[in-house]
Coordinates of C-alpha atoms in Angstrom, one line a residue:
Chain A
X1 CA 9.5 -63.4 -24.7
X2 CA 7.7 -63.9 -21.6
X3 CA 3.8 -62.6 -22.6
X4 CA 2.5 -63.5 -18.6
X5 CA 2.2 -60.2 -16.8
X6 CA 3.2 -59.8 -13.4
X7 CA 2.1 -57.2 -11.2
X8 CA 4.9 -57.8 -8.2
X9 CA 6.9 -54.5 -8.5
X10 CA 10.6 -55.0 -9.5
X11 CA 12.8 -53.0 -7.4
X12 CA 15.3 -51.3 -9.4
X13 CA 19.1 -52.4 -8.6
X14 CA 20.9 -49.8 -6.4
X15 CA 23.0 -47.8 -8.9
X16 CA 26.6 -47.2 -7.0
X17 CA 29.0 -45.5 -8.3
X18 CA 32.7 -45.7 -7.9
X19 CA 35.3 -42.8 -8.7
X20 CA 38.8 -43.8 -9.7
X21 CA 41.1 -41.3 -9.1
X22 CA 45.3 -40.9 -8.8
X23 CA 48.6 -40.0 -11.1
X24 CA 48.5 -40.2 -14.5
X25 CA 49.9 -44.0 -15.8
X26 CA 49.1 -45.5 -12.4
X27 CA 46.9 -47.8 -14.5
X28 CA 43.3 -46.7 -13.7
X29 CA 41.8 -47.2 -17.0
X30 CA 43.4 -50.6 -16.9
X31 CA 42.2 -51.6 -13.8
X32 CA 38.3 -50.6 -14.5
X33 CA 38.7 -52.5 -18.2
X34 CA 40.2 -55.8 -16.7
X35 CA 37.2 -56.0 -14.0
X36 CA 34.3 -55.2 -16.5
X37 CA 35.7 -56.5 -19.3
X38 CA 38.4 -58.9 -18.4
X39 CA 41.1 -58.1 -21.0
X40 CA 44.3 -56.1 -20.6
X41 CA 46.3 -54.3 -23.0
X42 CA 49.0 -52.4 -23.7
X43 CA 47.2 -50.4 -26.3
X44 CA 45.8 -47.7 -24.3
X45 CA 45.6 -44.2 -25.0
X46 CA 45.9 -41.8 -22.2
X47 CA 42.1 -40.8 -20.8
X48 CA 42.0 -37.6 -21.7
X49 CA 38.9 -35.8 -19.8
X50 CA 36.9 -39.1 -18.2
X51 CA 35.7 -42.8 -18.7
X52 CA 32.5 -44.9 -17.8
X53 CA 31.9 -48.4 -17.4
X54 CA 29.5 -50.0 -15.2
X55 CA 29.1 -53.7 -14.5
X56 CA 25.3 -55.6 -12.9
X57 CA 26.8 -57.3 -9.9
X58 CA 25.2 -59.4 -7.0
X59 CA 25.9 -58.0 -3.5
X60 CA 24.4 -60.5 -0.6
X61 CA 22.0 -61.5 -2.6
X62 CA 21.2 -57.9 -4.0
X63 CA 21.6 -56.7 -7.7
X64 CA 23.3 -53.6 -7.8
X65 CA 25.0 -51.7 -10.9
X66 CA 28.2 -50.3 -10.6
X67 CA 29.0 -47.3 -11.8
X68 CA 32.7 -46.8 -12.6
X69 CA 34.1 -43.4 -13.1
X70 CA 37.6 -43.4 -14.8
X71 CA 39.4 -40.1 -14.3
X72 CA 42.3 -38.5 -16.3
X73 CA 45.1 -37.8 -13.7
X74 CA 46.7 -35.1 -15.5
X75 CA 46.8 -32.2 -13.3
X76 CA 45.8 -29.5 -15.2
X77 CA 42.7 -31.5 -16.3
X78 CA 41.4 -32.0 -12.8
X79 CA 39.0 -28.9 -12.5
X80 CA 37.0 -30.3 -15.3
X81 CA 37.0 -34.1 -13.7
X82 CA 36.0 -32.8 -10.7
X83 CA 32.0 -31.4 -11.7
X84 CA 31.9 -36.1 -11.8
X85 CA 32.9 -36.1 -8.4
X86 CA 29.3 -35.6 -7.1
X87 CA 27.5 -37.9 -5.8
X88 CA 29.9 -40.5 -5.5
X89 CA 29.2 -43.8 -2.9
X90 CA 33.2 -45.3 -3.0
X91 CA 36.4 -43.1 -4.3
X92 CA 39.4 -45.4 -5.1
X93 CA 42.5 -43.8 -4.9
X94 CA 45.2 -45.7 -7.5
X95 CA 48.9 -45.6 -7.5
X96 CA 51.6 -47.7 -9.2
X97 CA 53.7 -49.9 -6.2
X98 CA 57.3 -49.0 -8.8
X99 CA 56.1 -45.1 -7.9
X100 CA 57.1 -43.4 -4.7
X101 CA 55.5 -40.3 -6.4
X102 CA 52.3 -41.7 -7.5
X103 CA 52.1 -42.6 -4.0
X104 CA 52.3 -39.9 -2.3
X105 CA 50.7 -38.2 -4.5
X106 CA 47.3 -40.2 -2.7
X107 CA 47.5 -37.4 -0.1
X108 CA 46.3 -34.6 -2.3
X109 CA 44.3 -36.5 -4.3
X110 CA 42.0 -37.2 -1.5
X111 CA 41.7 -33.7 -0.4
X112 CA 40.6 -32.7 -3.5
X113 CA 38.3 -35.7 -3.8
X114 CA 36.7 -34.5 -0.2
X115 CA 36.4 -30.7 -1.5
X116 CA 35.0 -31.3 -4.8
X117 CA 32.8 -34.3 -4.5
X118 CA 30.9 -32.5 -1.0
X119 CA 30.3 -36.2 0.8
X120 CA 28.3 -35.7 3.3
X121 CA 30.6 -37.7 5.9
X122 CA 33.4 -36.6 4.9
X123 CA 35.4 -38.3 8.1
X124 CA 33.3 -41.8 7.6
X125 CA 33.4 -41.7 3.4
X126 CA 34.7 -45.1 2.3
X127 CA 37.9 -45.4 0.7
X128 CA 39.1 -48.4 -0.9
X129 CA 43.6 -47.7 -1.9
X130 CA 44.9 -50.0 -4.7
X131 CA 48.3 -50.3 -5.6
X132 CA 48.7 -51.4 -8.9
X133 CA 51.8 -52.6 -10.8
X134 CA 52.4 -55.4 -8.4
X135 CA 54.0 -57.5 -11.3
X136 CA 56.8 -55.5 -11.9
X137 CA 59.7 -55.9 -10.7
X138 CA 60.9 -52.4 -8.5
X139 CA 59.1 -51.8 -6.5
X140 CA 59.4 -48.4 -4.1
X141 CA 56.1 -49.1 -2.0
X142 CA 56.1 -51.5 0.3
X143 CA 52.5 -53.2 1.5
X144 CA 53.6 -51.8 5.1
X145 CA 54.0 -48.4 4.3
X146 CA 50.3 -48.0 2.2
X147 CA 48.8 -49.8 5.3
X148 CA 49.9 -47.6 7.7
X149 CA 49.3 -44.5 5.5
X150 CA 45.6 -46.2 5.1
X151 CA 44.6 -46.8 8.5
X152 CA 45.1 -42.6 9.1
X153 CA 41.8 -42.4 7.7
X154 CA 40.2 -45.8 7.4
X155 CA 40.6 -46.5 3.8
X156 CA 41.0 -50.6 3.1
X157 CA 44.0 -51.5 1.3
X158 CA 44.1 -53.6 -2.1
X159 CA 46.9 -54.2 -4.0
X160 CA 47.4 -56.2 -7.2
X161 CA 47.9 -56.7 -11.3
X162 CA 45.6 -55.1 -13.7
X163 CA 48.2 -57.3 -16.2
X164 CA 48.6 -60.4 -14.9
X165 CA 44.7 -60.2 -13.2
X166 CA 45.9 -60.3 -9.9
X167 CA 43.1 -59.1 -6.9
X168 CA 41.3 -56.7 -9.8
X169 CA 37.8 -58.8 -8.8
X170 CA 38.5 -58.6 -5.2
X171 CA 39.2 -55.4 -4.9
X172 CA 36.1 -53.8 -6.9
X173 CA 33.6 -56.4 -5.3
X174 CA 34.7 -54.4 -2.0
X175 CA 34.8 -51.1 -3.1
X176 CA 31.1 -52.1 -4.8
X177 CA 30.3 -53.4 -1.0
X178 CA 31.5 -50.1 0.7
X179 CA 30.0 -48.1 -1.6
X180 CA 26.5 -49.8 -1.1
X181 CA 26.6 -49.0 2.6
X182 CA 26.8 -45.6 1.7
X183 CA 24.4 -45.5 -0.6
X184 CA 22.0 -46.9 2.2
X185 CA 23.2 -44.7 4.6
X186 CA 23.3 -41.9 2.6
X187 CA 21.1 -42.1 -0.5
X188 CA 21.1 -38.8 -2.1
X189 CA 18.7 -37.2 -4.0
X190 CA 20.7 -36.0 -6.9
X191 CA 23.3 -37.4 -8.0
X192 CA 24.7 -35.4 -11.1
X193 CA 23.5 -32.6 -13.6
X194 CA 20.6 -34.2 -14.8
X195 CA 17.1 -33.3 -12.8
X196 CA 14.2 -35.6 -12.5
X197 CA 11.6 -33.3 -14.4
X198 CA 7.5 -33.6 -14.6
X199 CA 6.5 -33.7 -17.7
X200 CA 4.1 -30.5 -18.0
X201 CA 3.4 -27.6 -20.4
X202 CA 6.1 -25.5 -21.2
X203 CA 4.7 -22.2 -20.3
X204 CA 4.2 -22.9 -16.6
X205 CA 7.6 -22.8 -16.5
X206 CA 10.0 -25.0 -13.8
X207 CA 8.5 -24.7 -10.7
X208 CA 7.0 -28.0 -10.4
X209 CA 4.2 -29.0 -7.8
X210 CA 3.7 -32.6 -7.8
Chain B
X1 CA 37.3 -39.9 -57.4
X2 CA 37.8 -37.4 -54.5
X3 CA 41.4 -36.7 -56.3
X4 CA 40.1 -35.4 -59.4
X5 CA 37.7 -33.3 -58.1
X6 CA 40.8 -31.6 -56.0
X7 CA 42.4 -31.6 -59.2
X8 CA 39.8 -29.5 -60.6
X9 CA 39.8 -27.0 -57.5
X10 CA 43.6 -26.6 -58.0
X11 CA 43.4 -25.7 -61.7
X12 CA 40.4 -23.1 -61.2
X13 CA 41.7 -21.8 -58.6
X14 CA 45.4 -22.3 -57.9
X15 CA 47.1 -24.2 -55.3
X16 CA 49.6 -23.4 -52.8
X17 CA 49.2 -20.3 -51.2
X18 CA 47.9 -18.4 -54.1
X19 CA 45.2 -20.9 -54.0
X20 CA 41.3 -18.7 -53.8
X21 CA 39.1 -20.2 -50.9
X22 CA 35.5 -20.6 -52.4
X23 CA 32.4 -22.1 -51.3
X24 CA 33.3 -24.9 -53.5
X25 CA 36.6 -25.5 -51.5
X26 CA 34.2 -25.8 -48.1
X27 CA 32.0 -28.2 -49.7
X28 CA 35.4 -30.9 -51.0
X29 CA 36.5 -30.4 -47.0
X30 CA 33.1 -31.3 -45.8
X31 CA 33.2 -34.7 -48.1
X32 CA 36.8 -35.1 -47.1
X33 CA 40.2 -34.7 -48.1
X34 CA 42.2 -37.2 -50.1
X35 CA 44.8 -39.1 -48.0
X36 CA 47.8 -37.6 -50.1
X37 CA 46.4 -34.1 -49.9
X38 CA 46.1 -33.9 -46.0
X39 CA 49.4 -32.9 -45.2
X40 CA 49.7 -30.3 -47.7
X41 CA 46.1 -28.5 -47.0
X42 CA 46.4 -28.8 -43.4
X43 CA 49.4 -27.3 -44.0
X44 CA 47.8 -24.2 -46.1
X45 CA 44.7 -23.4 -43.9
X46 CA 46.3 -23.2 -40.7
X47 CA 48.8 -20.9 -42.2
X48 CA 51.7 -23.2 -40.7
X49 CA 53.3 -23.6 -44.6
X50 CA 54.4 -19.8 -44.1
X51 CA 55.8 -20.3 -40.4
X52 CA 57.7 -23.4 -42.0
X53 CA 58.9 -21.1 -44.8
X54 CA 60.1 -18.2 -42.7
X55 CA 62.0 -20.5 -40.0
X56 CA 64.5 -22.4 -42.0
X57 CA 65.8 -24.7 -40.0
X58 CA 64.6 -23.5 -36.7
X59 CA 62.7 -27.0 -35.9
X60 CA 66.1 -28.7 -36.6
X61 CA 67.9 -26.5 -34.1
X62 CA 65.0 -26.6 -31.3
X63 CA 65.5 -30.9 -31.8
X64 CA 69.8 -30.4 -30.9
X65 CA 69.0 -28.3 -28.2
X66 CA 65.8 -30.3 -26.6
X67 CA 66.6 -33.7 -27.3
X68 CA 68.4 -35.1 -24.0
X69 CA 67.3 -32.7 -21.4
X70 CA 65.2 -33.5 -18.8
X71 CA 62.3 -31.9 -17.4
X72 CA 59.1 -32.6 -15.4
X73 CA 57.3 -32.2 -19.7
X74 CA 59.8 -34.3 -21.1
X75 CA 58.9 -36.8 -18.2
X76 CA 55.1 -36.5 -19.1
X77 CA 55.5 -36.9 -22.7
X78 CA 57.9 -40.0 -22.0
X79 CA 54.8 -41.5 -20.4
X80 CA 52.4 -41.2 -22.9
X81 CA 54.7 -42.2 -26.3
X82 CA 53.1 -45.3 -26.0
X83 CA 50.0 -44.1 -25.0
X84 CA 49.1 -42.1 -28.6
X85 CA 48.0 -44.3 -31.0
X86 CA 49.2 -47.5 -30.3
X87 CA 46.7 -49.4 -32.1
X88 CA 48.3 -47.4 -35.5
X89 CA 50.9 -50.0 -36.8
X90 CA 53.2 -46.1 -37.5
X91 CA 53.7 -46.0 -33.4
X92 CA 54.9 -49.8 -32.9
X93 CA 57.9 -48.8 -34.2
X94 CA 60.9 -46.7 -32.9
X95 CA 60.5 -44.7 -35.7
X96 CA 57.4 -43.6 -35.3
X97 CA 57.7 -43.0 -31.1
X98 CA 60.9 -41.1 -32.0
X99 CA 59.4 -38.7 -34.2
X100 CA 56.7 -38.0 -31.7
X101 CA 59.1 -37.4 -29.1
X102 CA 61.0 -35.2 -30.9
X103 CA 57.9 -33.5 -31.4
X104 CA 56.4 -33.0 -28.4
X105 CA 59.6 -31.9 -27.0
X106 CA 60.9 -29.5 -29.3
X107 CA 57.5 -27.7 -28.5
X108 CA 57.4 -27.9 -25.0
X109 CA 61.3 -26.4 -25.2
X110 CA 60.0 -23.6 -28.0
X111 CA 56.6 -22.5 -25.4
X112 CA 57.3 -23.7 -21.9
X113 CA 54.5 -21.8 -21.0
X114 CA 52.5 -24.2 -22.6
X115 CA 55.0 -27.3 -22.2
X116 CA 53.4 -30.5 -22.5
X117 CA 49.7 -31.3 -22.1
X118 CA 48.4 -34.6 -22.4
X119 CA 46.0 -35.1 -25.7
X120 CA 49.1 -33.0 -27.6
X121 CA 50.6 -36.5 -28.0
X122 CA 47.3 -37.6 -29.4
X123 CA 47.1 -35.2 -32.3
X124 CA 50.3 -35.2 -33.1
X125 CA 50.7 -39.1 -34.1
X126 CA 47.8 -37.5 -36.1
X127 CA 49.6 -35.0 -37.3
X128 CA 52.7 -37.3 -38.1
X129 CA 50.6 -39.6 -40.4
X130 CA 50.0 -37.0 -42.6
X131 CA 52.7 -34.9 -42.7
X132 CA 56.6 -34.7 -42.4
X133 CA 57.9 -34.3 -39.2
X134 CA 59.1 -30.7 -39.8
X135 CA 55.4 -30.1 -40.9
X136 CA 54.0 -31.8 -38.0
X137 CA 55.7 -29.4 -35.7
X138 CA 54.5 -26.0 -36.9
X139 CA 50.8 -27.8 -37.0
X140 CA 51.1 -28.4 -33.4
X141 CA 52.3 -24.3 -33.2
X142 CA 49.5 -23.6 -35.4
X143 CA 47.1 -25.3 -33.0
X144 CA 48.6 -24.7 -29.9
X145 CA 49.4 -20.8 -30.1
X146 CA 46.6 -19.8 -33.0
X147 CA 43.9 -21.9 -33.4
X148 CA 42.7 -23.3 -29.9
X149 CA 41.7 -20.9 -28.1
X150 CA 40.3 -20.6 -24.2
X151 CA 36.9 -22.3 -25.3
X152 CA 35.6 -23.8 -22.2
X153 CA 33.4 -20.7 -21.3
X154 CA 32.4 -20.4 -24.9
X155 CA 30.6 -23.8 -24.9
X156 CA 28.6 -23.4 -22.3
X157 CA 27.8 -19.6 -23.8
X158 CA 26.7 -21.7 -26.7
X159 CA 24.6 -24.4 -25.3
X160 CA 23.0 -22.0 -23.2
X161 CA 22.3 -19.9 -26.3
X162 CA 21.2 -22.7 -28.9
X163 CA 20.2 -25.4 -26.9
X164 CA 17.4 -24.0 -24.6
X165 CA 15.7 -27.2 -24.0
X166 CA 18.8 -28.9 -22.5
X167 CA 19.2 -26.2 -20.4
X168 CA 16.2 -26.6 -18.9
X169 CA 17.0 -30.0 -17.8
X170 CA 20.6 -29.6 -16.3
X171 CA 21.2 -28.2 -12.8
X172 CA 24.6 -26.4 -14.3
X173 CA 26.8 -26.9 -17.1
X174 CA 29.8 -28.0 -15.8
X175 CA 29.4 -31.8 -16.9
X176 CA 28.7 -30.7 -20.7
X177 CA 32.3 -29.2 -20.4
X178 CA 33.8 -32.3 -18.6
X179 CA 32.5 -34.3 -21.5
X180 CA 33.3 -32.4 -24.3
X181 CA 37.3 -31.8 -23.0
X182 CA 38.2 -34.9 -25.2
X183 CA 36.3 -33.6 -28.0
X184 CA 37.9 -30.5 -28.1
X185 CA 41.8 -31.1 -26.6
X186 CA 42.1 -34.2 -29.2
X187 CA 39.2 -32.6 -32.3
X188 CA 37.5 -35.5 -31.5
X189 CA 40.4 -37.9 -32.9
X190 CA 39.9 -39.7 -29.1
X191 CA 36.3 -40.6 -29.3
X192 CA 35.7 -41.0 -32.7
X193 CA 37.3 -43.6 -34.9
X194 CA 40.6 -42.6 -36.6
X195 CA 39.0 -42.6 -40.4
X196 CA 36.4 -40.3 -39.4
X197 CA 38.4 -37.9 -37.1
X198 CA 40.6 -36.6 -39.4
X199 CA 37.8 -35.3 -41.8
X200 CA 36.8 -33.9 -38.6
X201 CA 40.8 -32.4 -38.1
X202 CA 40.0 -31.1 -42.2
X203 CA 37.3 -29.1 -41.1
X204 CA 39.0 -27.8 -38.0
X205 CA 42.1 -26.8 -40.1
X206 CA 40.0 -24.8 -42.3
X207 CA 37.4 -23.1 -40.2
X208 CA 39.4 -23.4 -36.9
X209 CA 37.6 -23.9 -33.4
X210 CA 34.3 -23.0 -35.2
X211 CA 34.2 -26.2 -36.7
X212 CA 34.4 -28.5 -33.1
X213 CA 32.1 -26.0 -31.4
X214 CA 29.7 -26.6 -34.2
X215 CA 29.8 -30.2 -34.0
X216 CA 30.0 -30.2 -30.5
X217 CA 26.4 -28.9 -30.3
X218 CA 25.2 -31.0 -33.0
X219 CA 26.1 -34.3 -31.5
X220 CA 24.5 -33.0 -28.5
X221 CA 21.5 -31.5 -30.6
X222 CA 21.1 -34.7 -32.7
X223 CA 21.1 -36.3 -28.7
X224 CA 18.5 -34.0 -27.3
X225 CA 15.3 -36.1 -26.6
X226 CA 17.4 -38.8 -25.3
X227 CA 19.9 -36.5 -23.0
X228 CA 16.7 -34.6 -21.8
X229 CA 14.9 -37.8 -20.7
X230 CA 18.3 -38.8 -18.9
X231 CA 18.4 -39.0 -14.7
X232 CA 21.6 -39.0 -14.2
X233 CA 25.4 -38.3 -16.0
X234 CA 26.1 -42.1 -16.4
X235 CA 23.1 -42.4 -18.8
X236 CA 24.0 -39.2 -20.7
X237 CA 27.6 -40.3 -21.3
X238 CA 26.6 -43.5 -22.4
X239 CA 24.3 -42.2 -24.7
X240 CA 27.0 -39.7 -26.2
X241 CA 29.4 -42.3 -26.2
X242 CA 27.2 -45.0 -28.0
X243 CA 26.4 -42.9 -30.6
X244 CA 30.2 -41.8 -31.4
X245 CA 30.4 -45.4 -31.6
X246 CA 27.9 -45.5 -33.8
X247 CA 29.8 -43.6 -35.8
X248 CA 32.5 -46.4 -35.6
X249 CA 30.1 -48.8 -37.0
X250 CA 29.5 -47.0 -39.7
X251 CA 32.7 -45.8 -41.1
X252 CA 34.2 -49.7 -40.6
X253 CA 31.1 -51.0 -42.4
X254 CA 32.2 -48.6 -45.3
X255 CA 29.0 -47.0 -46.4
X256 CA 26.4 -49.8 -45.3
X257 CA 25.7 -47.3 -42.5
X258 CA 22.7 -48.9 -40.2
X259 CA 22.6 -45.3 -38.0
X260 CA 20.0 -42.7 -39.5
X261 CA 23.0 -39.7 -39.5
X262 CA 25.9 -40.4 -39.9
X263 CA 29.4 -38.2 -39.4
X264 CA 29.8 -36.8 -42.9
X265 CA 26.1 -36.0 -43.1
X266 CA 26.2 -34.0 -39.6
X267 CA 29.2 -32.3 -41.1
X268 CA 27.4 -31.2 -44.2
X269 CA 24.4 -30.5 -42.1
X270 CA 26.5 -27.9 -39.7
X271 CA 27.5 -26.0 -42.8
X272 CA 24.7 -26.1 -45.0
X273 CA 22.8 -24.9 -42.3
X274 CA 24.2 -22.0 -41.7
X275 CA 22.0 -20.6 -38.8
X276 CA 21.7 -23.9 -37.1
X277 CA 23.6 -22.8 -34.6
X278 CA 24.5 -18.8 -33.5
X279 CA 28.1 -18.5 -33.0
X280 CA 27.6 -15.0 -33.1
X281 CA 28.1 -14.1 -29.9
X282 CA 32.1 -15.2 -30.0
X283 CA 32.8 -14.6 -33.9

């Protein structure tokens, strides 16, 4: 242990957090466990609610931590995702290449992405797309088509292997970059459920003066 | 051990369902029910045995008639076979992913209104591991159309109620209920480890929904000082997730347990207490 003090304030690493969202069995919870932990396998039970990880990573010489958010993407579970929404600095929108469905399924995703998590650029908010799945064999998505559907809005397009560890680095390390511009453009003051109380006696109750 | 002391229960006070529910009967649930008794008392308290009994070969029928058809639930349930409990060597087998297939789809054919919902899947490989599939199937009824009821509001009625002081500190609610889904859609089988889930399921089939929104509050109760001095929801989860993990730790280690509570005793705790928590309001 280090006993020297130092008196030069540490800045605390930007905390950006990343949403994954898209179709059920597009391989979200995959995708996040291969980046932070670097293992895949096929023993995965279906998210059922939501999923955190995050991961310390070094952005142009900057230590950030990055916050992911894994999201079930059964429909009828979406209104209880969506409180997570909030706050969020990068959304990444998952589908499986062997999908058409999953694909367009993007569409809606990201409306309801827009509504519930209230950015407050909603026409500038980075997107990052991944297709995922890339290893199998039939695929019903071509690179072309995601591009195109992509530049609409302005999202960047990844696409790659959660399974054979194909672009899974490359594709956070951007959403991570995209999200820190946001957070620097648009730091917000709360970012969840949780406030920032002063400690104080109970009985003055919460309206807090300092 | 925990065999002869159900052995006991049964020859005091019957078994089947003639069997008397005492205080006594609580107290073996809380401490666990043997492995070969599971299926059979699950089977009792939810009441499932009678609905088995009075619909001869109804589950058999609801199999010829399901099995084969195609529908956007028999789609969804396709895709999560493998996604149950795939670490349990019962579902790397076709045997096992056949049963819960026939399962799942039987009941989404019986209550279409219902269908499929993902976490079903979850607790029913449960389900299957302790009892036949025939049984398994009027469990998942049980659960489904008796004993889950529409708690999301009731939660946050009861955190509000019980747990003052974490009120305080939230801006809403809402992420308490986008946390606790998994504990209540799966009874806690998805974030806790398999061994101490199903005394969790043991409680739940004997006092019902009571017994999840009890624990429920007492994870986050036994949590308090650390959610409260929490600044955002990635620190909370984290701190709800590394202590069901906890709970891991402890039940692998068999015993040796490093954490100060562990599962069992919070279990004992909710009961023994029994004005811990007000449930009141709903009950």
């Amino acid at each position: 242990m280090d006993t020297s003090v130092s008196l030069i304030q540490e800045k605390e690493p930007a905390i950006i957090k990343i949403i994954i969202i898209g179709n059920s069995g597009v391989g979200k919870s995959s995708f996040m466990n291969r980046y932070v932990n670097h293992r895949f396998t096929n023993l995965y039970r279906a998210t059922i609610g939501m999923d955190f990880l995050s991961k310390s990573e070094t952005l142009d010489g900057e230590s950030v931590t990055v916050q992911i958010w894994d999201t079930a993407g059964t429909e009828r579970f979406q209104s209880l995702g969506s409180p997570l929404y909030r706050g969020t600095h990068c959304c990444m929108l998952v589908f499986d290449v062997t999908s058409k469905i999953s694909f367009s399924a993007l569409e809606q995703w990201r409306k309801e992405f827009l509504i519930q998590g209230e950015p407050k650029n909603p026409d500038t908010f980075p997107f990052v797309v991944l297709g995922n799945k890339t290893d199998l064999p039939d695929r019903e998505v071509s690179s072309r088509r995601a591009r195109q559907w992509c530049e609409r809005f302005g999202a960047e397009y990844f696409e790659g292997s959660a399974k054979d560890d194909i672009d899974v680095e490359k594709t956070f390390l951007r959403a991570a970059h995209m999200g820190l511009q946001q957070y620097k453009k648009h730091t917000l003051e709360n970012t969840g459920h949780f406030q920032i109380t002063c400690k104080q006696p109970r009985e003055t109750g919460n309206n807090c003066q300092c | 051990m925990k065999e002869q002391s159900w052995n006991i229960h049964f020859s005091e006070y019957g078994r089947g369902t003639s069997m008397f529910f005492t205080k006594k009967t609580r107290d073996l649930i809380v401490r666990g029910v043997p492995e070969a008794l599971r299926g059979e008392l699950w089977m009792l308290f939810s009441g499932a045995v009678n609905d088995m009994a009075t619909h001869p070969g109804y589950y058999t029928e609801l199999v010829e008639q399901s099995l084969g058809t195609s529908t956007l639930a028999t789609d969804e349930i396709e895709r999560d076979l493998h996604r149950s409990l795939p670490e349990h060597p019962a579902f790397q087998s076709d045997t096992g992913i056949s049963a819960l297939r026939r399962v799942l789809t039987a009941y989404a054919y019986r209550n279409p209104k219902i269908g499929y919902c993902q976490a079903m899947n979850i607790l029913t490989s449960v389900l299957l591991l302790y009892a036949k599939e025939e049984e398994a199937f009027w469990l998942l009824v049980a659960v489904c159309e008796r004993m889950l009821p529409d708690y999301f509001n009731l939660f946050e009625d009861l955190i509000r109620e019980n747990l003052p002081q974490l009120v305080e500190h939230m801006t809403d609610l809402s992420f308490f209920s986008s946390v606790s889904l998994s504990w209540f859609l799966t009874l806690f089988i998805s974030v806790l480890p398999i061994e101490s889930a199903v005394n969790v399921v043991d409680c739940f089939f004997y006092d019902g929904i009571k017994a999840i929104l009890q624990l429920g509050l007492a994870v986050l109760d036994y949590n308090m000082d650390a959610l409260i001095s929490c600044h955002d929801d990635a620190e909370a989860v984290t701190i709800l997730n590394r202590y069901l993990t906890q709970e891991a730790l402890c039940t692998h280690r068999n015993k040796e347990c490093i954490t100060s509570l562990s599962l069992k005793t919070l279990l004992i705790g909710i009961y023994t207490l029994v004005s811990l928590f007000t449930l009141s309001s709903s009950f």
